[in-house]
GROMACS .gro file of C-alpha atoms in nm:
model
  431
    1MET     CA    1   0.008   0.022  -0.017
    2PRO     CA    2   0.109   0.392  -0.065
    3ASP     CA    3   0.186   0.601   0.226
    4TRP     CA    4  -0.068   0.816   0.212
    5ASP     CA    5   0.106   1.072   0.492
    6LEU     CA    6   0.394   1.051   0.235
    7ILE     CA    7   0.229   1.167  -0.075
    8SER     CA    8   0.020   1.437   0.123
    9ARG     CA    9   0.288   1.543   0.252
   10THR     CA   10   0.542   1.602  -0.039
   11ASN     CA   11   0.308   1.664  -0.289
   12ILE     CA   12   0.474   1.341  -0.518
   13MET     CA   13   0.194   1.287  -0.746
   14LYS     CA   14   0.073   1.535  -0.995
   15ILE     CA   15  -0.179   1.301  -1.263
   16LEU     CA   16  -0.345   1.460  -1.535
   17GLN     CA   17  -0.663   1.229  -1.658
   18TYR     CA   18  -0.776   1.232  -2.040
   19PRO     CA   19  -1.075   1.063  -2.079
   20ALA     CA   20  -1.276   1.109  -2.423
   21TYR     CA   21  -1.526   1.254  -2.226
   22ILE     CA   22  -1.689   1.295  -1.832
   23THR     CA   23  -2.057   1.369  -1.732
   24ILE     CA   24  -2.182   1.583  -1.509
   25ASN     CA   25  -2.511   1.630  -1.529
   26GLU     CA   26  -2.482   1.982  -1.312
   27PHE     CA   27  -2.379   2.129  -1.634
   28LYS     CA   28  -2.462   2.157  -2.003
   29ALA     CA   29  -2.147   2.116  -2.169
   30PHE     CA   30  -2.100   1.805  -1.960
   31SER     CA   31  -2.440   1.629  -2.016
   32ARG     CA   32  -2.457   1.553  -2.355
   33SER     CA   33  -2.341   1.189  -2.301
   34THR     CA   34  -2.491   1.038  -2.021
   35THR     CA   35  -2.319   0.677  -2.050
   36GLY     CA   36  -2.142   0.488  -1.811
   37TYR     CA   37  -1.842   0.538  -1.942
   38GLY     CA   38  -1.869   0.942  -1.831
   39TYR     CA   39  -1.991   0.858  -1.523
   40MET     CA   40  -1.702   0.642  -1.453
   41THR     CA   41  -1.427   0.847  -1.575
   42LEU     CA   42  -1.544   1.150  -1.386
   43ASP     CA   43  -1.605   0.884  -1.089
   44ILE     CA   44  -1.250   0.736  -1.134
   45ALA     CA   45  -1.059   1.092  -1.080
   46ALA     CA   46  -1.248   1.232  -0.796
   47SER     CA   47  -1.204   0.948  -0.629
   48ILE     CA   48  -0.800   0.928  -0.682
   49ALA     CA   49  -0.875   1.305  -0.589
   50ALA     CA   50  -1.001   1.227  -0.263
   51LYS     CA   51  -0.667   1.079  -0.146
   52ASN     CA   52  -0.508   1.409  -0.197
   53ILE     CA   53  -0.344   1.336  -0.495
   54GLU     CA   54  -0.320   1.648  -0.764
   55ILE     CA   55  -0.619   1.558  -1.045
   56ASP     CA   56  -0.594   1.762  -1.355
   57LEU     CA   57  -0.890   1.704  -1.622
   58LEU     CA   58  -0.924   1.752  -1.980
   59THR     CA   59  -1.088   1.586  -2.316
   60GLN     CA   60  -1.133   1.669  -2.654
   61SER     CA   61  -1.533   1.734  -2.643
   62ASN     CA   62  -1.595   2.023  -2.421
   63ILE     CA   63  -1.514   2.395  -2.461
   64THR     CA   64  -1.466   2.554  -2.127
   65LYS     CA   65  -1.321   2.821  -1.944
   66GLY     CA   66  -1.209   2.560  -1.648
   67PHE     CA   67  -1.359   2.469  -1.327
   68ASN     CA   68  -1.315   2.284  -1.015
   69TYR     CA   69  -1.540   2.038  -0.933
   70LYS     CA   70  -1.509   1.740  -0.647
   71ASN     CA   71  -1.136   1.829  -0.603
   72ILE     CA   72  -1.073   1.796  -0.972
   73ASN     CA   73  -0.921   2.071  -1.195
   74ILE     CA   74  -1.099   2.038  -1.484
   75LEU     CA   75  -0.858   2.234  -1.728
   76LYS     CA   76  -0.935   2.520  -1.940
   77ARG     CA   77  -0.986   2.449  -2.274
   78THR     CA   78  -1.131   2.809  -2.540
   79TRP     CA   79  -1.099   2.860  -2.938
   80LYS     CA   80  -0.847   3.089  -2.846
   81ASP     CA   81  -0.602   2.833  -2.646
   82ILE     CA   82  -0.612   2.606  -2.958
   83PHE     CA   83  -0.566   2.842  -3.243
   84LEU     CA   84  -0.296   3.048  -3.037
   85ASN     CA   85  -0.134   2.712  -2.969
   86PHE     CA   86  -0.216   2.597  -3.336
   87LYS     CA   87   0.087   2.398  -3.552
   88ILE     CA   88   0.066   2.312  -3.891
   89ILE     CA   89   0.226   1.937  -3.849
   90TYR     CA   90  -0.033   1.844  -3.636
   91LEU     CA   91  -0.299   1.944  -3.908
   92PHE     CA   92  -0.066   1.707  -4.151
   93SER     CA   93  -0.148   1.411  -3.877
   94ALA     CA   94  -0.530   1.481  -3.894
   95LEU     CA   95  -0.462   1.473  -4.275
   96LYS     CA   96  -0.363   1.168  -4.303
   97ILE     CA   97  -0.513   1.018  -4.041
   98ILE     CA   98  -0.898   1.085  -4.260
   99ILE     CA   99  -0.770   0.951  -4.596
  100THR     CA  100  -0.590   0.661  -4.409
  101ASN     CA  101  -0.848   0.547  -4.250
  102GLN     CA  102  -1.150   0.695  -4.460
  103ILE     CA  103  -1.338   0.904  -4.202
  104SER     CA  104  -1.696   0.997  -4.329
  105LEU     CA  105  -1.722   1.343  -4.401
  106LYS     CA  106  -1.984   1.346  -4.087
  107ARG     CA  107  -1.640   1.300  -3.842
  108ILE     CA  108  -1.370   1.463  -4.018
  109PRO     CA  109  -1.423   1.810  -3.813
  110ASN     CA  110  -1.411   1.587  -3.491
  111ILE     CA  111  -1.056   1.426  -3.648
  112ILE     CA  112  -0.893   1.785  -3.710
  113LEU     CA  113  -1.035   1.904  -3.384
  114TYR     CA  114  -0.878   1.696  -3.161
  115TYR     CA  115  -0.538   1.673  -3.339
  116ILE     CA  116  -0.541   2.026  -3.408
  117SER     CA  117  -0.539   2.092  -3.036
  118MET     CA  118  -0.237   1.918  -2.921
  119GLY     CA  119  -0.075   2.193  -2.964
  120TYR     CA  120  -0.255   2.340  -2.681
  121PHE     CA  121  -0.190   1.985  -2.500
  122GLU     CA  122   0.207   2.047  -2.520
  123LYS     CA  123   0.178   2.372  -2.343
  124ILE     CA  124  -0.026   2.223  -2.086
  125LEU     CA  125   0.247   1.955  -2.054
  126PHE     CA  126   0.504   2.208  -2.061
  127ARG     CA  127   0.338   2.390  -1.809
  128LYS     CA  128   0.219   2.148  -1.553
  129ASN     CA  129   0.526   1.869  -1.540
  130TYR     CA  130   0.297   1.628  -1.464
  131ASP     CA  131   0.399   1.290  -1.341
  132LEU     CA  132   0.182   1.071  -1.514
  133VAL     CA  133  -0.108   1.132  -1.791
  134HIS     CA  134  -0.382   0.851  -1.758
  135VAL     CA  135  -0.601   0.774  -2.060
  136HIS     CA  136  -0.905   0.612  -2.098
  137GLY     CA  137  -0.970   0.429  -2.387
  138ILE     CA  138  -0.813   0.389  -2.720
  139SER     CA  139  -1.000   0.625  -2.973
  140TYR     CA  140  -0.936   0.900  -3.242
  141SER     CA  141  -0.998   1.140  -2.938
  142THR     CA  142  -0.754   0.950  -2.698
  143LEU     CA  143  -0.496   0.847  -2.964
  144PRO     CA  144  -0.335   1.167  -3.038
  145ILE     CA  145  -0.245   1.225  -2.677
  146ILE     CA  146  -0.085   0.918  -2.686
  147ASN     CA  147   0.105   1.026  -2.945
  148VAL     CA  148   0.219   1.359  -2.814
  149CYS     CA  149   0.326   1.162  -2.451
  150LYS     CA  150   0.554   0.929  -2.668
  151LYS     CA  151   0.701   1.225  -2.844
  152LYS     CA  152   0.774   1.435  -2.506
  153LYS     CA  153   0.905   1.116  -2.363
  154ILE     CA  154   0.603   1.219  -2.098
  155PRO     CA  155   0.499   0.861  -1.872
  156PHE     CA  156   0.080   0.749  -1.973
  157LEU     CA  157  -0.055   0.433  -1.910
  158VAL     CA  158  -0.405   0.379  -2.075
  159THR     CA  159  -0.733   0.230  -1.882
  160LEU     CA  160  -0.978   0.004  -2.135
  161HIS     CA  161  -1.291   0.033  -2.000
  162GLY     CA  162  -1.395  -0.253  -2.278
  163LEU     CA  163  -1.296  -0.369  -2.601
  164TYR     CA  164  -1.464  -0.278  -2.968
  165SER     CA  165  -1.209  -0.489  -3.165
  166PHE     CA  166  -1.405  -0.837  -3.080
  167SER     CA  167  -1.709  -0.779  -3.113
  168ASN     CA  168  -2.035  -0.656  -3.377
  169SER     CA  169  -2.198  -0.513  -3.178
  170THR     CA  170  -2.008  -0.192  -3.112
  171GLY     CA  171  -2.104  -0.039  -3.456
  172VAL     CA  172  -1.710   0.072  -3.539
  173SER     CA  173  -1.569   0.032  -3.847
  174GLU     CA  174  -1.285  -0.199  -3.884
  175LYS     CA  175  -1.031   0.060  -3.904
  176GLN     CA  176  -1.092   0.157  -3.535
  177LYS     CA  177  -1.070  -0.199  -3.484
  178GLN     CA  178  -0.755  -0.221  -3.626
  179MET     CA  179  -0.607   0.067  -3.413
  180GLU     CA  180  -0.718  -0.091  -3.126
  181LYS     CA  181  -0.597  -0.389  -3.177
  182ASN     CA  182  -0.237  -0.233  -3.301
  183PHE     CA  183  -0.212  -0.026  -2.973
  184LEU     CA  184  -0.255  -0.393  -2.745
  185VAL     CA  185  -0.014  -0.531  -2.962
  186GLU     CA  186   0.206  -0.245  -2.886
  187ALA     CA  187   0.166  -0.197  -2.531
  188TYR     CA  188   0.262  -0.594  -2.493
  189GLU     CA  189   0.607  -0.558  -2.721
  190LYS     CA  190   0.658  -0.202  -2.532
  191LYS     CA  191   0.535  -0.270  -2.156
  192ILE     CA  192   0.264  -0.004  -2.174
  193PRO     CA  193   0.120   0.051  -1.835
  194VAL     CA  194  -0.236  -0.093  -1.938
  195THR     CA  195  -0.572  -0.149  -1.680
  196VAL     CA  196  -0.861  -0.317  -1.745
  197ILE     CA  197  -1.149  -0.335  -1.594
  198SER     CA  198  -1.215  -0.677  -1.563
  199SER     CA  199  -1.059  -0.996  -1.582
  200GLY     CA  200  -1.291  -1.088  -1.905
  201ILE     CA  201  -1.127  -0.808  -2.055
  202LYS     CA  202  -0.794  -0.922  -1.995
  203ARG     CA  203  -0.852  -1.248  -2.121
  204THR     CA  204  -0.946  -1.133  -2.441
  205ILE     CA  205  -0.653  -0.955  -2.513
  206PHE     CA  206  -0.414  -1.207  -2.402
  207ASP     CA  207  -0.588  -1.463  -2.611
  208PHE     CA  208  -0.562  -1.246  -2.902
  209LEU     CA  209  -0.192  -1.137  -2.880
  210ASN     CA  210  -0.145  -1.531  -2.822
  211LYS     CA  211   0.086  -1.466  -2.526
  212ILE     CA  212   0.135  -1.529  -2.167
  213HIS     CA  213  -0.006  -1.240  -1.944
  214GLN     CA  214   0.268  -0.986  -1.841
  215ASN     CA  215   0.252  -0.748  -1.529
  216ASN     CA  216   0.211  -0.383  -1.693
  217PHE     CA  217  -0.151  -0.519  -1.766
  218GLU     CA  218  -0.353  -0.531  -1.426
  219VAL     CA  219  -0.743  -0.536  -1.369
  220ILE     CA  220  -0.862  -0.258  -1.191
  221THR     CA  221  -1.232  -0.340  -1.163
  222ASN     CA  222  -1.513  -0.027  -1.149
  223GLY     CA  223  -1.632   0.120  -0.806
  224CYS     CA  224  -1.935   0.259  -0.703
  225ASN     CA  225  -2.075   0.491  -0.416
  226ILE     CA  226  -2.185   0.224  -0.169
  227GLU     CA  227  -2.347   0.450   0.050
  228THR     CA  228  -2.701   0.409   0.016
  229ASP     CA  229  -2.899   0.716   0.026
  230ASN     CA  230  -3.115   0.859   0.319
  231LEU     CA  231  -3.384   0.918   0.043
  232HIS     CA  232  -3.685   0.998   0.206
  233ASN     CA  233  -3.956   0.873  -0.035
  234ASN     CA  234  -3.960   1.123  -0.273
  235LEU     CA  235  -4.066   0.951  -0.554
  236ASN     CA  236  -4.293   0.630  -0.513
  237ILE     CA  237  -4.190   0.403  -0.828
  238ARG     CA  238  -4.490   0.177  -0.748
  239GLU     CA  239  -4.736   0.513  -0.791
  240LYS     CA  240  -4.518   0.661  -1.044
  241TYR     CA  241  -4.556   0.353  -1.267
  242GLN     CA  242  -4.943   0.210  -1.145
  243ILE     CA  243  -4.777  -0.103  -1.018
  244PRO     CA  244  -4.993  -0.320  -0.754
  245PRO     CA  245  -4.780  -0.365  -0.430
  246ALA     CA  246  -4.820  -0.793  -0.521
  247LYS     CA  247  -4.606  -0.734  -0.841
  248LYS     CA  248  -4.266  -0.779  -0.806
  249ILE     CA  249  -4.023  -0.497  -0.996
  250MET     CA  250  -3.711  -0.598  -1.189
  251VAL     CA  251  -3.522  -0.315  -1.352
  252CYS     CA  252  -3.255  -0.288  -1.637
  253VAL     CA  253  -3.031  -0.023  -1.635
  254GLY     CA  254  -2.810   0.123  -1.963
  255ASN     CA  255  -2.881   0.278  -2.271
  256ILE     CA  256  -3.155   0.101  -2.507
  257GLY     CA  257  -3.018  -0.039  -2.799
  258ILE     CA  258  -2.821  -0.370  -2.994
  259ARG     CA  259  -2.566  -0.410  -2.766
  260LYS     CA  260  -2.753  -0.341  -2.457
  261ASN     CA  261  -2.961  -0.624  -2.582
  262GLN     CA  262  -3.281  -0.517  -2.434
  263GLY     CA  263  -3.507  -0.668  -2.701
  264GLN     CA  264  -3.441  -1.024  -2.589
  265ILE     CA  265  -3.545  -0.973  -2.230
  266ILE     CA  266  -3.914  -0.848  -2.395
  267GLU     CA  267  -3.839  -1.180  -2.611
  268ALA     CA  268  -3.772  -1.362  -2.307
  269TYR     CA  269  -4.068  -1.242  -2.092
  270LEU     CA  270  -4.322  -1.295  -2.382
  271THR     CA  271  -4.229  -1.719  -2.357
  272LEU     CA  272  -4.272  -1.688  -1.956
  273PRO     CA  273  -4.562  -1.837  -1.793
  274GLN     CA  274  -4.885  -1.680  -1.764
  275THR     CA  275  -4.841  -1.703  -1.341
  276ILE     CA  276  -4.478  -1.546  -1.370
  277LYS     CA  277  -4.603  -1.271  -1.645
  278LYS     CA  278  -4.842  -1.114  -1.454
  279ASN     CA  279  -4.646  -1.093  -1.128
  280LEU     CA  280  -4.373  -0.955  -1.266
  281VAL     CA  281  -4.268  -0.573  -1.405
  282ILE     CA  282  -3.993  -0.504  -1.571
  283LEU     CA  283  -3.850  -0.149  -1.583
  284PHE     CA  284  -3.605  -0.002  -1.846
  285LEU     CA  285  -3.408   0.298  -1.770
  286GLY     CA  286  -3.186   0.454  -2.017
  287ALA     CA  287  -3.141   0.664  -2.333
  288ASP     CA  288  -3.326   0.520  -2.594
  289THR     CA  289  -3.096   0.491  -2.918
  290THR     CA  290  -3.307   0.285  -3.120
  291ASN     CA  291  -3.523   0.626  -3.238
  292GLY     CA  292  -3.784   0.495  -3.099
  293GLN     CA  293  -3.825   0.120  -3.222
  294PHE     CA  294  -3.786  -0.015  -2.840
  295GLN     CA  295  -4.128   0.133  -2.725
  296ASN     CA  296  -4.315   0.003  -3.042
  297ASP     CA  297  -4.172  -0.340  -2.985
  298ILE     CA  298  -4.323  -0.290  -2.602
  299ASN     CA  299  -4.657  -0.184  -2.762
  300LYS     CA  300  -4.670  -0.481  -3.006
  301THR     CA  301  -4.663  -0.696  -2.712
  302ASN     CA  302  -4.984  -0.606  -2.542
  303PHE     CA  303  -4.796  -0.594  -2.177
  304ALA     CA  304  -4.739  -0.225  -2.201
  305ASP     CA  305  -4.833  -0.213  -1.788
  306ARG     CA  306  -4.567  -0.500  -1.715
  307LEU     CA  307  -4.287  -0.373  -1.969
  308ILE     CA  308  -4.235  -0.010  -1.866
  309TYR     CA  309  -3.977   0.202  -2.056
  310CYS     CA  310  -3.907   0.487  -1.809
  311GLY     CA  311  -3.696   0.673  -2.028
  312ASN     CA  312  -3.373   0.819  -2.006
  313ILE     CA  313  -3.355   0.865  -1.555
  314PRO     CA  314  -3.092   1.124  -1.416
  315LYS     CA  315  -2.812   0.936  -1.187
  316LYS     CA  316  -2.948   1.092  -0.925
  317ASP     CA  317  -3.276   0.916  -0.906
  318LEU     CA  318  -3.135   0.583  -0.979
  319PRO     CA  319  -3.120   0.476  -0.629
  320TYR     CA  320  -3.517   0.548  -0.594
  321TYR     CA  321  -3.543   0.244  -0.866
  322TYR     CA  322  -3.284   0.036  -0.709
  323SER     CA  323  -3.432   0.098  -0.342
  324GLN     CA  324  -3.776   0.037  -0.481
  325ALA     CA  325  -3.697  -0.270  -0.696
  326ASP     CA  326  -3.681  -0.643  -0.638
  327TYR     CA  327  -3.465  -0.781  -0.904
  328ASN     CA  328  -3.178  -0.637  -1.125
  329ILE     CA  329  -3.097  -0.806  -1.520
  330VAL     CA  330  -2.847  -0.741  -1.761
  331ALA     CA  331  -2.832  -0.884  -2.074
  332SER     CA  332  -2.573  -0.762  -2.246
  333ILE     CA  333  -2.415  -0.894  -2.577
  334SER     CA  334  -2.046  -0.727  -2.417
  335GLU     CA  335  -2.027  -0.558  -2.149
  336GLY     CA  336  -1.719  -0.450  -1.991
  337PHE     CA  337  -1.791  -0.424  -1.643
  338GLY     CA  338  -2.124  -0.372  -1.597
  339LEU     CA  339  -2.167  -0.095  -1.331
  340SER     CA  340  -2.517  -0.135  -1.318
  341ILE     CA  341  -2.455  -0.443  -1.153
  342ILE     CA  342  -2.287  -0.349  -0.828
  343GLU     CA  343  -2.512  -0.048  -0.807
  344GLY     CA  344  -2.808  -0.283  -0.750
  345PHE     CA  345  -2.569  -0.512  -0.552
  346VAL     CA  346  -2.593  -0.184  -0.296
  347TYR     CA  347  -2.926  -0.214  -0.250
  348GLY     CA  348  -2.949  -0.565  -0.214
  349LEU     CA  349  -3.050  -0.625  -0.555
  350PRO     CA  350  -2.980  -0.972  -0.701
  351CYS     CA  351  -2.854  -0.967  -1.049
  352LEU     CA  352  -2.949  -1.211  -1.363
  353THR     CA  353  -2.714  -1.204  -1.658
  354PHE     CA  354  -2.510  -1.420  -1.910
  355SER     CA  355  -2.225  -1.617  -1.778
  356ASP     CA  356  -1.969  -1.501  -2.068
  357LEU     CA  357  -1.979  -1.182  -1.967
  358ASP     CA  358  -1.632  -1.002  -1.894
  359ALA     CA  359  -1.676  -0.859  -1.550
  360VAL     CA  360  -1.834  -1.197  -1.396
  361PRO     CA  361  -1.532  -1.385  -1.265
  362ASP     CA  362  -1.473  -1.047  -1.103
  363LEU     CA  363  -1.855  -0.976  -0.953
  364PHE     CA  364  -1.978  -1.315  -0.924
  365HIS     CA  365  -2.119  -1.468  -0.583
  366GLN     CA  366  -2.393  -1.728  -0.578
  367ASN     CA  367  -2.585  -1.571  -0.304
  368ALA     CA  368  -2.597  -1.220  -0.502
  369MET     CA  369  -2.629  -1.350  -0.886
  370LEU     CA  370  -2.757  -1.573  -1.110
  371LEU     CA  371  -2.594  -1.643  -1.433
  372VAL     CA  372  -2.760  -1.781  -1.735
  373ASN     CA  373  -2.510  -1.978  -1.946
  374ASP     CA  374  -2.689  -2.000  -2.317
  375ARG     CA  375  -2.832  -1.697  -2.534
  376ASN     CA  376  -3.127  -1.808  -2.609
  377ASP     CA  377  -3.444  -1.696  -2.591
  378LYS     CA  378  -3.591  -2.026  -2.358
  379ALA     CA  379  -3.293  -1.975  -2.135
  380LEU     CA  380  -3.342  -1.639  -2.028
  381ALA     CA  381  -3.707  -1.671  -1.977
  382GLY     CA  382  -3.596  -1.964  -1.719
  383GLY     CA  383  -3.342  -1.767  -1.564
  384ILE     CA  384  -3.587  -1.479  -1.498
  385GLU     CA  385  -3.818  -1.781  -1.359
  386ASN     CA  386  -3.547  -1.901  -1.130
  387MET     CA  387  -3.455  -1.543  -1.016
  388ILE     CA  388  -3.792  -1.470  -0.858
  389THR     CA  389  -3.865  -1.808  -0.763
  390THR     CA  390  -3.487  -1.835  -0.491
  391ASN     CA  391  -3.492  -1.626  -0.210
  392TRP     CA  392  -3.241  -1.397  -0.162
  393ASP     CA  393  -3.044  -1.277   0.119
  394LYS     CA  394  -3.048  -0.862   0.084
  395LYS     CA  395  -2.833  -0.785   0.420
  396PHE     CA  396  -2.554  -1.029   0.221
  397ILE     CA  397  -2.591  -0.859  -0.130
  398GLN     CA  398  -2.511  -0.534   0.029
  399GLU     CA  399  -2.248  -0.707   0.201
  400HIS     CA  400  -2.132  -0.808  -0.129
  401ALA     CA  401  -2.134  -0.474  -0.242
  402GLN     CA  402  -1.863  -0.347   0.004
  403ARG     CA  403  -1.596  -0.475  -0.197
  404PHE     CA  404  -1.660  -0.257  -0.482
  405SER     CA  405  -1.614   0.072  -0.322
  406LEU     CA  406  -1.508   0.376  -0.521
  407GLU     CA  407  -1.234   0.427  -0.216
  408LYS     CA  408  -1.142   0.049  -0.286
  409MET     CA  409  -1.116   0.130  -0.650
  410ALA     CA  410  -0.888   0.469  -0.597
  411GLU     CA  411  -0.630   0.295  -0.400
  412GLU     CA  412  -0.574   0.068  -0.625
  413TYR     CA  413  -0.478   0.297  -0.929
  414VAL     CA  414  -0.263   0.499  -0.678
  415ASN     CA  415  -0.101   0.184  -0.599
  416PHE     CA  416  -0.084   0.155  -0.946
  417TYR     CA  417   0.040   0.458  -1.032
  418GLY     CA  418   0.291   0.430  -0.777
  419LYS     CA  419   0.469   0.125  -0.924
  420ASN     CA  420   0.486   0.332  -1.292
  421ILE     CA  421   0.607   0.671  -1.111
  422MET     CA  422   0.727   0.612  -0.741
  423ARG     CA  423   0.927   0.347  -0.823
  424GLY     CA  424   1.039   0.487  -1.095
  425VAL     CA  425   0.924   0.195  -1.334
  426SER     CA  426   0.839   0.308  -1.629
  427HIS     CA  427   0.744   0.139  -2.019
  428GLU     CA  428   0.971   0.154  -2.251
  429LEU     CA  429   0.903   0.428  -2.488
  430CYS     CA  430   0.983   0.710  -2.174
  431LYS     CA  431   1.325   0.568  -2.085
   0.00000   0.00000   0.00000
């Protein structure tokens, strides 16, 4: 464990966090993308800052004058900053990426902006003298940052919040998939420090590389707020959705779309015995990416009073849903971690999910989760039936949630920083 008093006294760590974006609902400019990634990257930065580590944060997705939020110094990034520090070499780099990767017309302005911002990023690095740059993910918006760190020999590490190269449900191009695969090869060969959020992601990486495990790759699972909020009964879910007291409530939290696979939950529900269907309501929470098709699919079932799409619920209201529900379900085709699983644990909710999800080895306990081995409607329906006919120990599940606190997650990140910075160990690119 790091010496926290020493860190506090000597201010030994100065870290720049670099996610593609963060989600802060209170600020319009930071609430355009409401995803688990956006919330989680903010939580990572804030929980590490709470350990008396100096945290600056910069993203490519926001023009902002800068402000302090939860002890994070969110750096300013204005059009003036970008153009005063413009370097023609980065415009040429952008054009090369656009031509080589056959970028669509819609995305070209973003790619150009990502690259012409690098002159300003260089200025920040020169001025701030960071111990380490922590990059979140491999994408067109983060790759320029990594390239600058290599060029300037600034130590950096990368956290992979999932992999998009090995699934057809992610909606990214083959060029983007190859970009991620190229990084994985380079990270292994040059020992770039990499953290992943689940054991399954790490296993997939080393299966792809066909190599033995290497200690520059480390699993640090996500965390969440494990304190149950005092909710004061301000939002009665049963009253809001007219759910009778005798019916059980199952929640499915996540943006509506192909990867999260809520459509299969509907299909599985339709195959349930009538006695189960009449006593179970499933609430779907998340932004709809299907352009209304999901609600249309629900309407066609004639069970719109039991399969209820609640819309994109603000994060601050999620505890009301978790605390008043009985079960949690995650049916995603792929899921780097599954934050809603541990959020449900905090309120004592058992989770039904598929056994092949990446984070199952990290999250599973037989008294907190029920796994479905086959990815078909009948098997999922059987899982739902088993879930609601099993007696679950709510208190045990809440105790299980203690393993996934933000504080524990922050300690693991600082340990990883320490191994790569405090002990003078760095990857070969920065030697």
